Amino acid sequence: MQKALFVSGKRKYLFCADQNGMEILQPVIDLAVAEKAPYEIYSEAQPLIEWLKKQKMGCYLYVAAEWAKLDSLKNLTEEVGFSEEEAQYIGYGERWVKVFCCRCHGITEVILQEKQEIACSECDLLLEVSNHYSRLKNAYLGYVAKL
Ligand SMILES: [Zn+2]
């Protein structure tokens, strides 16, 4: 499970999460409260994009959601103008990723875990899923697993 890291000294903190996500963000919210920093928690009373748009410069945003939803949330916040330095995204639950086979260049989809070996769906080669993510291939690189 990913953890949210508190980035201190921001003008205001914004928290956007569903119920499970709020549990992940709670330690960070506690720290913001302890620092007496202004903060706001998103409620579904208004569309997220409207809520983000009315925020002023210097805000720091936390988003916690299921992996499956996190990408579209990230796209939305980036559209509004939050950069990588102004936001933190924390995913939870099952994370499906693509793994690129180093031998046959086939793609295998798996649920991402800490340390993982999988069989390539194309050539059956045992692959170790690396931390190397290829934006070009939109996949993690799989290397030959050492037996
Ligand atoms: Zn393969």
Coordinates of C-alpha atoms and ligand atoms in Angstrom, one line a residue:
M1 CA 0.0 0.0 0.0
Q2 CA 1.3 3.4 -1.0
K3 CA 1.5 6.1 1.7
A4 CA 0.9 9.8 1.5
L5 CA 3.9 12.0 2.4
F6 CA 3.3 15.3 4.1
V7 CA 4.9 18.2 2.3
S8 CA 5.0 21.0 4.8
G9 CA 5.0 24.7 4.3
K10 CA 2.3 25.0 1.7
R11 CA -0.3 27.7 1.6
K12 CA -3.2 25.4 1.7
Y13 CA -3.9 21.7 1.4
L14 CA -6.5 20.1 -0.7
F15 CA -7.7 16.5 -0.1
C16 CA -9.7 14.5 -2.7
A17 CA -10.5 10.9 -1.9
D18 CA -13.2 8.4 -1.7
Q19 CA -14.0 6.6 1.6
N20 CA -11.0 4.2 1.5
G21 CA -8.8 6.9 0.2
M22 CA -9.6 9.2 3.1
E23 CA -8.2 6.5 5.5
I24 CA -4.9 6.7 3.5
L25 CA -4.9 10.5 3.7
Q26 CA -5.9 10.8 7.4
P27 CA -2.3 10.8 8.7
V28 CA -1.5 13.7 6.3
I29 CA -4.7 15.6 7.2
D30 CA -3.7 15.2 10.9
L31 CA -0.3 16.8 10.1
A32 CA -1.9 19.6 8.2
V33 CA -4.2 20.3 11.2
A34 CA -1.2 20.1 13.6
E35 CA 0.6 22.7 11.4
K36 CA -2.5 24.9 11.6
A37 CA -2.4 25.1 7.8
P38 CA -5.7 25.8 5.9
Y39 CA -7.1 22.8 4.2
E40 CA -10.2 21.7 2.4
I41 CA -11.7 18.3 1.8
Y42 CA -13.5 17.7 -1.4
S43 CA -17.2 16.8 -1.1
E44 CA -19.3 15.6 -4.0
A45 CA -21.6 18.5 -3.7
Q46 CA -20.0 20.1 -6.7
P47 CA -18.0 18.7 -9.7
L48 CA -14.4 18.1 -8.9
I49 CA -13.2 20.2 -11.8
E50 CA -15.1 23.2 -10.5
W51 CA -13.8 22.7 -7.0
L52 CA -10.2 22.6 -8.3
K53 CA -10.6 25.6 -10.6
K54 CA -11.7 27.9 -7.8
Q55 CA -8.5 27.1 -5.7
K56 CA -5.8 29.7 -5.6
M57 CA -2.1 29.3 -6.5
G58 CA 0.1 27.7 -3.9
C59 CA -2.2 24.9 -3.0
Y60 CA -1.0 21.4 -2.6
L61 CA -3.3 18.6 -3.7
Y62 CA -3.6 15.0 -2.4
V63 CA -5.7 12.5 -4.4
A64 CA -6.3 9.0 -3.2
A65 CA -8.4 6.6 -5.2
E66 CA -8.5 3.1 -6.7
W67 CA -5.7 2.5 -9.2
A68 CA -8.3 2.0 -11.9
K69 CA -9.6 5.6 -11.4
L70 CA -6.4 7.3 -10.5
D71 CA -5.2 8.0 -14.1
S72 CA -8.4 9.8 -15.1
L73 CA -8.3 11.9 -11.9
K74 CA -4.7 12.8 -12.6
N75 CA -5.6 13.8 -16.2
L76 CA -8.3 16.0 -14.8
T77 CA -6.1 17.8 -12.2
E78 CA -3.4 18.3 -14.7
E79 CA -5.9 19.8 -17.1
V80 CA -6.9 22.3 -14.4
G81 CA -3.2 23.1 -14.0
F82 CA -1.8 21.2 -11.1
S83 CA 1.8 20.1 -11.9
E84 CA 3.6 17.0 -10.6
E85 CA 5.2 19.2 -7.8
E86 CA 1.8 20.5 -6.6
A87 CA 0.1 17.2 -6.2
Q88 CA 0.4 13.7 -4.9
Y89 CA -1.5 10.7 -6.2
I90 CA -2.0 7.6 -4.0
G91 CA -3.5 4.5 -5.5
Y92 CA -4.9 1.5 -3.7
G93 CA -6.4 -1.8 -4.5
E94 CA -5.6 -4.0 -7.5
R95 CA -3.3 -2.4 -10.0
W96 CA -3.3 -4.0 -13.5
V97 CA -0.1 -3.3 -15.4
K98 CA 1.4 -4.5 -18.7
V99 CA 4.7 -6.3 -18.7
F100 CA 6.9 -6.3 -21.8
C101 CA 8.7 -9.5 -22.6
C102 CA 12.5 -9.0 -23.2
R103 CA 12.6 -12.0 -25.5
C104 CA 9.5 -12.0 -27.7
H105 CA 8.3 -8.4 -27.0
G106 CA 4.9 -9.8 -26.1
I107 CA 2.7 -8.0 -23.5
T108 CA 1.3 -9.7 -20.5
E109 CA -1.2 -8.1 -18.2
V110 CA -0.9 -8.8 -14.5
I111 CA -1.9 -7.4 -11.1
L112 CA 1.2 -5.6 -9.8
Q113 CA 2.8 -6.9 -6.7
E114 CA 5.9 -6.2 -4.7
K115 CA 8.2 -8.9 -6.0
Q116 CA 6.9 -10.8 -8.9
E117 CA 7.7 -13.4 -11.5
I118 CA 5.3 -14.2 -14.3
A119 CA 5.2 -16.3 -17.4
C120 CA 5.1 -14.4 -20.6
S121 CA 1.6 -15.0 -22.2
E122 CA 3.2 -15.2 -25.6
C123 CA 6.4 -17.3 -25.2
D124 CA 6.0 -18.7 -21.7
L125 CA 9.4 -17.3 -20.6
L126 CA 9.6 -16.8 -16.9
L127 CA 9.9 -13.0 -16.4
E128 CA 10.9 -10.9 -13.4
V129 CA 8.8 -7.7 -13.4
S130 CA 11.2 -4.8 -13.1
N131 CA 10.7 -1.3 -11.8
H132 CA 11.6 0.0 -15.2
Y133 CA 8.5 1.5 -16.8
S134 CA 8.6 2.3 -20.5
R135 CA 6.4 5.2 -21.4
L136 CA 6.9 4.3 -25.0
K137 CA 5.6 0.7 -24.6
N138 CA 3.2 1.7 -21.8
A139 CA 4.5 -1.3 -19.9
Y140 CA 7.0 -2.5 -17.3
L141 CA 10.0 -4.3 -18.6
G142 CA 10.2 -7.9 -17.8
Y143 CA 13.6 -9.5 -17.6
V144 CA 14.6 -13.2 -17.6
A145 CA 14.0 -14.5 -14.1
K146 CA 17.1 -16.0 -12.5
L147 CA 16.4 -19.5 -11.3
Ligands
ZN1 ZN 7.7 -13.6 -24.3

